[in-house]
mmCIF file of C-alpha atoms in Angstrom:
data_model
loop_
_atom_site.group_PDB
_atom_site.id
_atom_site.type_symbol
_atom_site.label_atom_id
_atom_site.label_comp_id
_atom_site.label_asym_id
_atom_site.label_seq_id
_atom_site.Cartn_x
_atom_site.Cartn_y
_atom_site.Cartn_z
ATOM 1 C CA MET A 1 9.243 -46.347 40.897
ATOM 2 C CA TYR A 2 6.338 -45.497 43.198
ATOM 3 C CA ASP A 3 2.669 -45.117 42.303
ATOM 4 C CA THR A 4 3.189 -46.106 38.678
ATOM 5 C CA ALA A 5 -0.453 -47.006 38.296
ATOM 6 C CA LYS A 6 -1.698 -43.700 39.635
ATOM 7 C CA ILE A 7 0.739 -41.674 37.538
ATOM 8 C CA MET A 8 -0.071 -43.574 34.352
ATOM 9 C CA ALA A 9 -3.792 -43.212 34.980
ATOM 10 C CA GLY A 10 -3.280 -39.503 35.547
ATOM 11 C CA ILE A 11 -1.323 -39.121 32.333
ATOM 12 C CA ILE A 12 -3.961 -41.003 30.358
ATOM 13 C CA ILE A 13 -6.763 -38.872 31.788
ATOM 14 C CA PHE A 14 -4.774 -35.708 31.077
ATOM 15 C CA LEU A 15 -4.004 -36.726 27.482
ATOM 16 C CA SER A 16 -7.582 -37.732 26.769
ATOM 17 C CA LEU A 17 -8.850 -34.413 28.120
ATOM 18 C CA ILE A 18 -6.364 -32.343 26.191
ATOM 19 C CA THR A 19 -7.033 -34.168 22.936
ATOM 20 C CA PHE A 20 -10.793 -34.087 23.474
ATOM 21 C CA PRO A 21 -11.474 -31.534 20.687
ATOM 22 C CA VAL A 22 -9.725 -33.808 18.209
ATOM 23 C CA TRP A 23 -11.665 -36.895 19.230
ATOM 24 C CA TYR A 24 -14.895 -34.986 19.358
ATOM 25 C CA ASN A 25 -14.462 -33.819 15.766
ATOM 26 C CA VAL A 26 -13.385 -37.267 14.554
ATOM 27 C CA VAL A 27 -16.433 -38.903 16.122
ATOM 28 C CA GLY A 28 -18.730 -36.145 14.880
ATOM 29 C CA GLY A 29 -17.351 -36.511 11.357
ATOM 30 C CA LYS A 30 -16.213 -32.879 11.291
ATOM 31 C CA ALA A 31 -12.535 -33.763 11.006
ATOM 32 C CA ALA A 32 -12.929 -34.935 7.439
ATOM 33 C CA TYR A 33 -14.602 -31.642 6.441
ATOM 34 C CA ILE A 34 -12.766 -29.501 3.961
ATOM 35 C CA PRO A 35 -14.124 -26.269 2.554
ATOM 36 C CA ASP A 36 -15.851 -26.589 -0.781
ATOM 37 C CA LEU A 37 -14.362 -23.857 -2.938
ATOM 38 C CA LYS A 38 -16.090 -22.611 -6.043
ATOM 39 C CA ILE A 39 -13.806 -21.782 -8.908
ATOM 40 C CA VAL A 40 -15.848 -19.854 -11.401
ATOM 41 C CA THR A 41 -13.118 -18.921 -13.825
ATOM 42 C CA GLN A 42 -12.647 -20.420 -17.264
ATOM 43 C CA GLU A 43 -8.922 -19.765 -16.998
ATOM 44 C CA LYS A 44 -6.856 -22.981 -16.900
ATOM 45 C CA GLN A 45 -3.833 -21.702 -14.996
ATOM 46 C CA CYS A 46 -3.218 -19.190 -12.229
ATOM 47 C CA VAL A 47 -0.083 -17.013 -12.292
ATOM 48 C CA GLU A 48 1.771 -20.050 -10.941
ATOM 49 C CA SER A 49 0.831 -23.712 -10.579
ATOM 50 C CA THR A 50 -2.178 -24.540 -8.432
ATOM 51 C CA GLY A 51 -0.098 -26.349 -5.833
ATOM 52 C CA TYR A 52 2.295 -23.430 -5.513
ATOM 53 C CA MET A 53 -0.538 -20.946 -5.229
ATOM 54 C CA ARG A 54 -2.329 -23.060 -2.643
ATOM 55 C CA THR A 55 0.652 -23.093 -0.299
ATOM 56 C CA ASN A 56 2.387 -19.853 -1.209
ATOM 57 C CA HIS A 57 -0.211 -17.313 -2.340
ATOM 58 C CA MET A 58 0.348 -15.278 0.799
ATOM 59 C CA GLN A 59 4.095 -15.028 0.222
ATOM 60 C CA LEU A 60 3.495 -14.204 -3.428
ATOM 61 C CA LEU A 61 1.022 -11.461 -2.528
ATOM 62 C CA ASN A 62 3.415 -10.088 0.055
ATOM 63 C CA GLU A 63 6.145 -10.004 -2.559
ATOM 64 C CA TRP A 64 3.812 -8.270 -5.018
ATOM 65 C CA ARG A 65 2.840 -5.722 -2.421
ATOM 66 C CA ASN A 66 6.449 -4.826 -1.647
ATOM 67 C CA THR A 67 7.514 -4.735 -5.276
ATOM 68 C CA VAL A 68 4.630 -2.497 -6.330
ATOM 69 C CA VAL A 69 4.594 -0.094 -3.403
ATOM 70 C CA ARG A 70 8.250 0.141 -2.537
ATOM 71 C CA GLU A 71 9.960 -0.430 -5.871
ATOM 72 C CA GLY A 72 7.240 0.928 -8.131
ATOM 73 C CA ASN A 73 7.477 -2.144 -10.327
ATOM 74 C CA ARG A 74 4.169 -3.592 -11.423
ATOM 75 C CA VAL A 75 5.033 -6.403 -13.802
ATOM 76 C CA TYR A 76 5.270 -9.972 -12.546
ATOM 77 C CA VAL A 77 7.052 -12.497 -14.711
ATOM 78 C CA ALA A 78 5.659 -15.939 -13.928
ATOM 79 C CA SER A 79 7.862 -19.031 -14.034
ATOM 80 C CA ASN A 80 6.425 -19.847 -17.474
ATOM 81 C CA GLY A 81 7.510 -16.445 -18.780
ATOM 82 C CA LYS A 82 4.048 -14.911 -18.911
ATOM 83 C CA LYS A 83 3.736 -11.343 -17.643
ATOM 84 C CA TYR A 84 1.091 -10.213 -15.190
ATOM 85 C CA ASP A 85 0.101 -6.903 -13.685
ATOM 86 C CA MET A 86 0.737 -7.184 -9.934
ATOM 87 C CA ASN A 87 -2.713 -6.112 -8.873
ATOM 88 C CA LEU A 88 -4.902 -7.806 -6.285
ATOM 89 C CA SER A 89 -8.181 -6.229 -7.364
ATOM 90 C CA ARG A 90 -7.591 -6.513 -11.086
ATOM 91 C CA THR A 91 -5.420 -9.570 -11.692
ATOM 92 C CA CYS A 92 -6.409 -11.894 -8.840
ATOM 93 C CA LEU A 93 -10.048 -10.961 -8.562
ATOM 94 C CA LYS A 94 -10.514 -10.994 -12.319
ATOM 95 C CA CYS A 95 -10.583 -14.792 -12.155
ATOM 96 C CA HIS A 96 -11.531 -15.283 -8.538
ATOM 97 C CA LEU A 97 -14.384 -12.860 -8.648
ATOM 98 C CA ASN A 98 -16.325 -14.727 -5.975
ATOM 99 C CA LYS A 99 -14.404 -13.680 -2.885
ATOM 100 C CA ALA A 100 -16.997 -15.107 -0.477
ATOM 101 C CA ASP A 101 -16.919 -18.543 -2.082
ATOM 102 C CA PHE A 102 -13.213 -18.652 -2.772
ATOM 103 C CA CYS A 103 -11.052 -16.603 -0.410
ATOM 104 C CA ASP A 104 -13.319 -16.421 2.611
ATOM 105 C CA LYS A 105 -14.237 -20.095 2.787
ATOM 106 C CA CYS A 106 -10.653 -21.214 3.308
ATOM 107 C CA HIS A 107 -9.742 -18.242 5.470
ATOM 108 C CA ASN A 108 -12.694 -18.949 7.737
ATOM 109 C CA TYR A 109 -11.815 -22.640 7.844
ATOM 110 C CA VAL A 110 -8.253 -22.038 9.006
ATOM 111 C CA GLU A 111 -9.300 -19.008 11.016
ATOM 112 C CA VAL A 112 -7.045 -16.428 9.482
ATOM 113 C CA THR A 113 -8.300 -12.918 8.884
ATOM 114 C CA PRO A 114 -6.133 -11.177 6.307
ATOM 115 C CA THR A 115 -6.664 -7.432 6.259
ATOM 116 C CA CYS A 116 -6.228 -7.066 2.483
ATOM 117 C CA PHE A 117 -9.823 -6.160 1.832
ATOM 118 C CA ASN A 118 -9.962 -3.466 4.465
ATOM 119 C CA CYS A 119 -8.434 -1.257 1.786
ATOM 120 C CA HIS A 120 -8.442 -3.170 -1.486
ATOM 121 C CA VAL A 121 -11.783 -3.009 -3.188
ATOM 122 C CA VAL A 122 -13.642 -6.138 -4.172
ATOM 123 C CA PRO A 123 -15.271 -5.527 -7.520
ATOM 124 C CA GLU A 124 -18.945 -6.337 -7.397
ATOM 125 C CA GLU A 125 -19.255 -10.048 -6.775
ATOM 126 C CA ARG A 126 -20.732 -11.997 -9.605
ATOM 127 C CA ASN A 127 -21.964 -15.552 -9.321
ATOM 128 C CA SER A 128 -21.997 -17.954 -12.182
ATOM 129 C CA MET B 1 20.557 -52.684 25.054
ATOM 130 C CA LYS B 2 21.028 -50.441 28.020
ATOM 131 C CA THR B 3 21.007 -46.752 27.253
ATOM 132 C CA ASP B 4 23.134 -44.553 29.435
ATOM 133 C CA ARG B 5 22.708 -40.822 29.747
ATOM 134 C CA ARG B 6 25.451 -40.060 27.223
ATOM 135 C CA GLY B 7 23.843 -42.329 24.620
ATOM 136 C CA PHE B 8 20.407 -40.839 25.230
ATOM 137 C CA LEU B 9 21.688 -37.283 24.763
ATOM 138 C CA LYS B 10 23.495 -38.262 21.560
ATOM 139 C CA ILE B 11 20.385 -39.793 20.012
ATOM 140 C CA GLY B 12 18.271 -36.874 21.189
ATOM 141 C CA GLY B 13 20.704 -34.365 19.682
ATOM 142 C CA ILE B 14 20.791 -36.120 16.338
ATOM 143 C CA GLY B 15 16.998 -36.334 16.407
ATOM 144 C CA ILE B 16 16.649 -32.590 16.940
ATOM 145 C CA LEU B 17 19.114 -31.928 14.111
ATOM 146 C CA GLY B 18 16.874 -34.059 11.911
ATOM 147 C CA PHE B 19 13.951 -31.702 12.592
ATOM 148 C CA ALA B 20 16.084 -28.773 11.484
ATOM 149 C CA ALA B 21 16.982 -30.436 8.184
ATOM 150 C CA ARG B 22 13.700 -29.656 6.406
ATOM 151 C CA PRO B 23 13.611 -25.906 7.085
ATOM 152 C CA LEU B 24 17.297 -25.713 6.244
ATOM 153 C CA MET B 25 16.724 -27.436 2.929
ATOM 154 C CA ASP B 26 13.832 -25.032 2.229
ATOM 155 C CA VAL B 27 16.123 -22.072 2.758
ATOM 156 C CA LEU B 28 19.063 -23.470 0.801
ATOM 157 C CA LEU B 29 17.153 -24.931 -2.120
ATOM 158 C CA LYS B 30 14.516 -22.231 -2.493
ATOM 159 C CA GLY B 31 13.559 -21.825 -6.129
ATOM 160 C CA ASP B 32 13.415 -18.401 -7.709
ATOM 161 C CA LEU B 33 9.706 -18.532 -8.368
ATOM 162 C CA VAL B 34 9.046 -14.982 -7.340
ATOM 163 C CA GLU B 35 10.854 -12.534 -9.496
ATOM 164 C CA ALA B 36 10.061 -9.223 -11.047
ATOM 165 C CA SER B 37 11.419 -7.393 -14.024
ATOM 166 C CA PRO B 38 11.571 -3.658 -14.452
ATOM 167 C CA GLU B 39 9.128 -2.256 -16.925
ATOM 168 C CA ALA B 40 10.237 -1.083 -20.324
ATOM 169 C CA ASP B 41 9.769 2.569 -19.402
ATOM 170 C CA ALA B 42 11.302 2.231 -15.950
ATOM 171 C CA LEU B 43 11.473 5.422 -13.993
ATOM 172 C CA THR B 44 15.211 5.506 -13.447
ATOM 173 C CA GLY B 45 17.002 8.755 -14.070
ATOM 174 C CA LYS B 46 13.897 10.854 -13.582
ATOM 175 C CA ARG B 47 12.899 13.512 -11.108
ATOM 176 C CA TRP B 48 9.243 14.347 -11.110
ATOM 177 C CA ALA B 49 8.139 17.859 -10.280
ATOM 178 C CA MET B 50 5.179 20.147 -10.841
ATOM 179 C CA ALA B 51 4.731 23.789 -11.681
ATOM 180 C CA VAL B 52 1.567 25.625 -10.646
ATOM 181 C CA ASN B 53 0.613 28.766 -12.537
ATOM 182 C CA VAL B 54 -1.366 30.645 -9.933
ATOM 183 C CA ASN B 55 -2.416 33.298 -12.467
ATOM 184 C CA LYS B 56 -4.074 30.759 -14.726
ATOM 185 C CA CYS B 57 -5.865 29.104 -11.845
ATOM 186 C CA LYS B 58 -9.511 30.165 -11.990
ATOM 187 C CA GLU B 59 -11.093 31.136 -8.741
ATOM 188 C CA GLY B 60 -13.801 28.742 -7.611
ATOM 189 C CA CYS B 61 -12.696 25.974 -9.975
ATOM 190 C CA ARG B 62 -12.189 22.692 -8.177
ATOM 191 C CA ASP B 63 -11.575 20.371 -11.139
ATOM 192 C CA CYS B 64 -8.138 19.197 -10.015
ATOM 193 C CA ILE B 65 -9.307 18.552 -6.474
ATOM 194 C CA ALA B 66 -12.392 16.658 -7.620
ATOM 195 C CA ALA B 67 -10.398 14.550 -10.090
ATOM 196 C CA CYS B 68 -7.706 13.647 -7.570
ATOM 197 C CA HIS B 69 -10.100 12.860 -4.783
ATOM 198 C CA SER B 70 -12.333 10.678 -6.927
ATOM 199 C CA VAL B 71 -9.449 8.716 -8.487
ATOM 200 C CA HIS B 72 -7.854 8.058 -5.110
ATOM 201 C CA ASN B 73 -10.982 7.346 -3.095
ATOM 202 C CA VAL B 74 -10.417 10.290 -0.790
ATOM 203 C CA PRO B 75 -13.353 10.386 1.624
ATOM 204 C CA ASP B 76 -15.479 13.478 2.143
ATOM 205 C CA LEU B 77 -16.077 13.432 5.877
ATOM 206 C CA GLY B 78 -17.846 16.775 5.818
ATOM 207 C CA ASN B 79 -16.006 17.945 8.893
ATOM 208 C CA PRO B 80 -12.887 20.127 8.780
ATOM 209 C CA LYS B 81 -11.464 18.419 11.873
ATOM 210 C CA ASP B 82 -11.483 14.947 10.332
ATOM 211 C CA GLU B 83 -10.755 16.184 6.802
ATOM 212 C CA VAL B 84 -8.591 14.043 4.518
ATOM 213 C CA LYS B 85 -6.987 15.989 1.676
ATOM 214 C CA TRP B 86 -4.501 15.263 -1.064
ATOM 215 C CA ILE B 87 -4.764 18.491 -3.023
ATOM 216 C CA TRP B 88 -6.583 21.502 -1.726
ATOM 217 C CA THR B 89 -6.495 25.301 -1.624
ATOM 218 C CA GLU B 90 -5.138 27.639 0.990
ATOM 219 C CA PRO B 91 -5.115 31.477 1.039
ATOM 220 C CA TYR B 92 -1.995 32.970 -0.554
ATOM 221 C CA LYS B 93 -0.781 34.533 2.665
ATOM 222 C CA LYS B 94 -0.788 31.127 4.374
ATOM 223 C CA VAL B 95 0.929 29.376 1.484
ATOM 224 C CA PHE B 96 3.673 31.999 1.233
ATOM 225 C CA PRO B 97 3.783 33.642 4.666
ATOM 226 C CA GLU B 98 7.106 35.313 3.872
ATOM 227 C CA GLN B 99 5.890 36.713 0.539
ATOM 228 C CA GLU B 100 2.871 38.680 1.741
ATOM 229 C CA GLN B 101 2.831 42.284 0.596
ATOM 230 C CA GLU B 102 0.765 44.790 2.463
ATOM 231 C CA PHE B 103 -1.063 46.266 -0.535
ATOM 232 C CA SER B 104 -1.318 43.175 -2.629
ATOM 233 C CA THR B 105 -4.742 41.914 -3.560
ATOM 234 C CA ARG B 106 -3.457 38.369 -3.491
ATOM 235 C CA GLY B 107 -3.603 37.859 0.260
ATOM 236 C CA ASN B 108 -6.826 35.903 0.518
ATOM 237 C CA LYS B 109 -6.856 34.399 -2.962
ATOM 238 C CA PRO B 110 -6.784 30.615 -2.903
ATOM 239 C CA VAL B 111 -3.666 28.795 -4.084
ATOM 240 C CA VAL B 112 -3.577 25.097 -4.935
ATOM 241 C CA VAL B 113 -1.361 23.155 -2.562
ATOM 242 C CA LEU B 114 -0.364 19.502 -2.389
ATOM 243 C CA CYS B 115 2.489 17.394 -1.100
ATOM 244 C CA ASN B 116 5.742 19.046 -2.181
ATOM 245 C CA HIS B 117 7.588 15.761 -2.759
ATOM 246 C CA CYS B 118 10.612 17.330 -1.131
ATOM 247 C CA ASP B 119 14.173 16.519 -2.005
ATOM 248 C CA ASN B 120 14.919 16.260 1.678
ATOM 249 C CA PRO B 121 11.594 15.190 3.164
ATOM 250 C CA PRO B 122 11.381 15.575 6.943
ATOM 251 C CA CYS B 123 8.452 13.163 7.070
ATOM 252 C CA VAL B 124 10.638 10.353 5.772
ATOM 253 C CA ARG B 125 13.314 11.127 8.296
ATOM 254 C CA VAL B 126 10.995 10.810 11.280
ATOM 255 C CA CYS B 127 8.900 7.815 10.222
ATOM 256 C CA PRO B 128 9.761 5.008 12.647
ATOM 257 C CA THR B 129 8.470 2.206 10.408
ATOM 258 C CA LYS B 130 9.721 3.559 7.058
ATOM 259 C CA ALA B 131 6.123 3.575 5.912
ATOM 260 C CA THR B 132 6.819 6.816 4.115
ATOM 261 C CA PHE B 133 9.841 6.842 1.872
ATOM 262 C CA LYS B 134 11.318 8.708 -1.052
ATOM 263 C CA ARG B 135 11.492 6.892 -4.345
ATOM 264 C CA ARG B 136 14.429 7.269 -6.673
ATOM 265 C CA ASP B 137 12.282 9.392 -8.982
ATOM 266 C CA GLY B 138 11.608 11.852 -6.153
ATOM 267 C CA ILE B 139 8.092 10.809 -5.244
ATOM 268 C CA VAL B 140 7.528 10.729 -1.516
ATOM 269 C CA MET B 141 5.418 7.625 -1.225
ATOM 270 C CA MET B 142 3.271 6.127 1.483
ATOM 271 C CA ASP B 143 3.207 2.415 2.212
ATOM 272 C CA TYR B 144 -0.156 2.121 3.934
ATOM 273 C CA HIS B 145 0.630 -1.466 4.878
ATOM 274 C CA ARG B 146 3.347 -0.274 7.199
ATOM 275 C CA CYS B 147 1.829 2.904 8.620
ATOM 276 C CA ILE B 148 1.064 2.629 12.329
ATOM 277 C CA GLY B 149 -0.627 6.010 12.555
ATOM 278 C CA CYS B 150 1.873 7.579 14.948
ATOM 279 C CA ARG B 151 1.601 10.912 13.066
ATOM 280 C CA PHE B 152 5.278 11.793 13.476
ATOM 281 C CA CYS B 153 5.250 12.607 9.756
ATOM 282 C CA MET B 154 2.326 14.966 10.199
ATOM 283 C CA ALA B 155 4.232 16.775 12.917
ATOM 284 C CA ALA B 156 7.360 16.919 10.770
ATOM 285 C CA CYS B 157 5.723 18.114 7.533
ATOM 286 C CA PRO B 158 5.869 21.927 7.451
ATOM 287 C CA TYR B 159 3.187 22.071 4.755
ATOM 288 C CA GLY B 160 0.398 20.123 6.455
ATOM 289 C CA SER B 161 0.278 17.802 3.473
ATOM 290 C CA ARG B 162 -0.680 14.711 5.414
ATOM 291 C CA SER B 163 -3.965 13.605 6.864
ATOM 292 C CA LEU B 164 -4.802 10.905 9.347
ATOM 293 C CA ASN B 165 -7.864 8.745 8.861
ATOM 294 C CA TRP B 166 -9.594 9.227 12.159
ATOM 295 C CA ARG B 167 -12.544 7.168 10.947
ATOM 296 C CA ASP B 168 -13.120 4.328 8.530
ATOM 297 C CA PRO B 169 -13.199 6.212 5.219
ATOM 298 C CA ARG B 170 -15.217 3.705 3.151
ATOM 299 C CA PRO B 171 -18.721 4.904 4.074
ATOM 300 C CA PHE B 172 -17.717 8.455 3.155
ATOM 301 C CA ILE B 173 -16.583 7.755 -0.387
ATOM 302 C CA LYS B 174 -19.361 8.589 -2.801
ATOM 303 C CA LYS B 175 -18.201 6.406 -5.661
ATOM 304 C CA ILE B 176 -15.390 3.956 -4.987
ATOM 305 C CA ASN B 177 -12.777 3.594 -7.699
ATOM 306 C CA PRO B 178 -11.971 -0.145 -7.680
ATOM 307 C CA ASP B 179 -8.523 0.492 -9.197
ATOM 308 C CA PHE B 180 -7.205 2.209 -6.108
ATOM 309 C CA PRO B 181 -7.343 0.916 -2.543
ATOM 310 C CA THR B 182 -9.265 2.882 0.039
ATOM 311 C CA ARG B 183 -7.429 3.394 3.288
ATOM 312 C CA MET B 184 -8.433 2.266 6.724
ATOM 313 C CA ARG B 185 -8.782 3.953 10.083
ATOM 314 C CA GLY B 186 -5.492 4.904 11.692
ATOM 315 C CA VAL B 187 -3.243 5.401 8.684
ATOM 316 C CA VAL B 188 -1.793 8.634 7.375
ATOM 317 C CA GLU B 189 -2.344 9.426 3.722
ATOM 318 C CA LYS B 190 -1.201 12.030 1.243
ATOM 319 C CA CYS B 191 -0.709 12.876 -2.412
ATOM 320 C CA ASP B 192 1.490 10.264 -4.118
ATOM 321 C CA PHE B 193 1.996 12.192 -7.381
ATOM 322 C CA CYS B 194 -0.228 9.560 -8.996
ATOM 323 C CA GLY B 195 2.527 6.930 -8.835
ATOM 324 C CA GLU B 196 0.039 4.345 -10.081
ATOM 325 C CA ARG B 197 -0.809 6.464 -13.135
ATOM 326 C CA ILE B 198 2.814 7.319 -13.911
ATOM 327 C CA ALA B 199 3.544 3.589 -13.956
ATOM 328 C CA LYS B 200 1.054 3.308 -16.814
ATOM 329 C CA GLY B 201 2.470 6.309 -18.639
ATOM 330 C CA LEU B 202 -0.313 8.714 -17.638
ATOM 331 C CA ILE B 203 0.116 12.172 -16.153
ATOM 332 C CA PRO B 204 -1.326 12.891 -12.701
ATOM 333 C CA ALA B 205 -5.097 13.160 -12.507
ATOM 334 C CA CYS B 206 -5.048 16.789 -11.315
ATOM 335 C CA VAL B 207 -2.897 17.895 -14.245
ATOM 336 C CA GLU B 208 -5.131 16.048 -16.675
ATOM 337 C CA ALA B 209 -8.286 17.560 -15.173
ATOM 338 C CA CYS B 210 -7.080 21.203 -15.272
ATOM 339 C CA LYS B 211 -8.731 22.899 -18.247
ATOM 340 C CA GLU B 212 -6.722 26.091 -17.756
ATOM 341 C CA LYS B 213 -3.412 24.191 -18.024
ATOM 342 C CA ALA B 214 -2.374 25.808 -14.774
ATOM 343 C CA LEU B 215 -0.639 22.638 -13.632
ATOM 344 C CA VAL B 216 2.447 21.380 -15.442
ATOM 345 C CA PHE B 217 3.967 18.048 -14.539
ATOM 346 C CA GLY B 218 7.201 16.634 -15.811
ATOM 347 C CA ASN B 219 10.682 15.311 -15.446
ATOM 348 C CA LEU B 220 13.169 17.867 -14.153
ATOM 349 C CA LYS B 221 16.104 15.856 -15.485
ATOM 350 C CA ASP B 222 14.845 16.223 -19.053
ATOM 351 C CA SER B 223 15.924 19.629 -20.356
ATOM 352 C CA GLY B 224 13.242 19.554 -23.048
ATOM 353 C CA ALA B 225 10.373 18.871 -20.678
ATOM 354 C CA GLU B 226 7.521 21.356 -20.461
ATOM 355 C CA VAL B 227 8.097 21.821 -16.759
ATOM 356 C CA ARG B 228 11.686 22.858 -17.448
ATOM 357 C CA GLU B 229 10.509 25.370 -20.018
ATOM 358 C CA VAL B 230 8.136 26.878 -17.500
ATOM 359 C CA LEU B 231 10.926 27.101 -14.934
ATOM 360 C CA ARG B 232 13.255 28.725 -17.494
ATOM 361 C CA ALA B 233 10.712 31.224 -18.762
ATOM 362 C CA SER B 234 9.433 32.705 -15.549
ATOM 363 C CA HIS B 235 10.311 33.480 -11.992
ATOM 364 C CA THR B 236 8.981 30.817 -9.687
ATOM 365 C CA ILE B 237 8.753 30.557 -5.942
ATOM 366 C CA ARG B 238 8.508 27.549 -3.708
ATOM 367 C CA ARG B 239 6.860 27.068 -0.363
ATOM 368 C CA ARG B 240 9.220 27.862 2.502
ATOM 369 C CA PRO B 241 12.465 26.794 0.815
ATOM 370 C CA GLU B 242 14.381 28.300 3.738
ATOM 371 C CA LEU B 243 13.511 25.188 5.739
ATOM 372 C CA GLY B 244 15.855 23.145 3.584
ATOM 373 C CA THR B 245 13.233 20.612 2.599
ATOM 374 C CA GLY B 246 13.747 21.223 -1.118
ATOM 375 C CA PRO B 247 10.095 21.349 -2.218
ATOM 376 C CA GLN B 248 9.512 20.300 -5.830
ATOM 377 C CA ILE B 249 6.260 22.146 -6.461
ATOM 378 C CA TYR B 250 7.090 25.423 -8.202
ATOM 379 C CA TYR B 251 4.637 28.348 -8.187
ATOM 380 C CA LEU B 252 4.380 30.975 -10.890
ATOM 381 C CA VAL B 253 2.851 33.964 -9.136
#
């Protein structure tokens, strides 16, 4: 093989440049940052388990949306048998009434901009 | 150990298959966490329709319009070009162009009009995204999540029952009803026969608001329903039935 040293050096320089944002955040201590969510509700349990909601709330909401709008069915039976009204503004935001401190913090962190609240109304935010 | 090309490809292939295992397992072993049950008073076997008694309708009264537009967050843009309307009035001769009589005094009298929730809705046929669709109970519904604002439905609707949001409607809603979503710029909206109220066992807001009882709402499949009585008792006309759309708003004139 010819010019091994030059090629290896080139690869190392390339990799270090491309991973620079990662290193920069690790050194700056930003990598360990996770958003600090405020849960203001007294309720012990969401419609499903916390872990499920954390990873799958978007799929669940999508499912709710399709069931309500397209099938006209508004009752959600949770895995524990409890029934919920499939309603973003009423059911979800009843507990998570601090959208800015709950929804937005994570969404900003992972840079996703769901369009839910372009139409769905956030009841007046209350802080407690 | 010396790896030849064949060996390398074998290991690589098995490795790639390994990556596919996790998503495959997710698909095959997916739990039924999300499920829905029909409500006790599910709407199967129903056909919603409305009868409008034009003679009972008091001139100048806008109760039904006000009720509908406030419940559904319909914006008041104050400009007839941008206007968004779910239920509104139109002069008799425009509502029933084929029924105009030369010496009738009706010609310019306002008649309440709304989406006809047709049996054979042309808007549904032309919608490329299936954002507008007909429910089993006859309600022609809008799925605002899917609407791309192409306005094919507006072109197809012979009754002008659909409006496009040319502007963001939120600033133009006087008092927002948090129970109903507002719409956003670029989607078409229309009367949905108060699908969200029917689901709770309530009659449409316009019918409830009418003090003169000029609007009658009910299930056409139920022979004892008030709307069926109205249809039995008097002669009714529909808007442009010759088009074959099968409008389900019946007018007593």
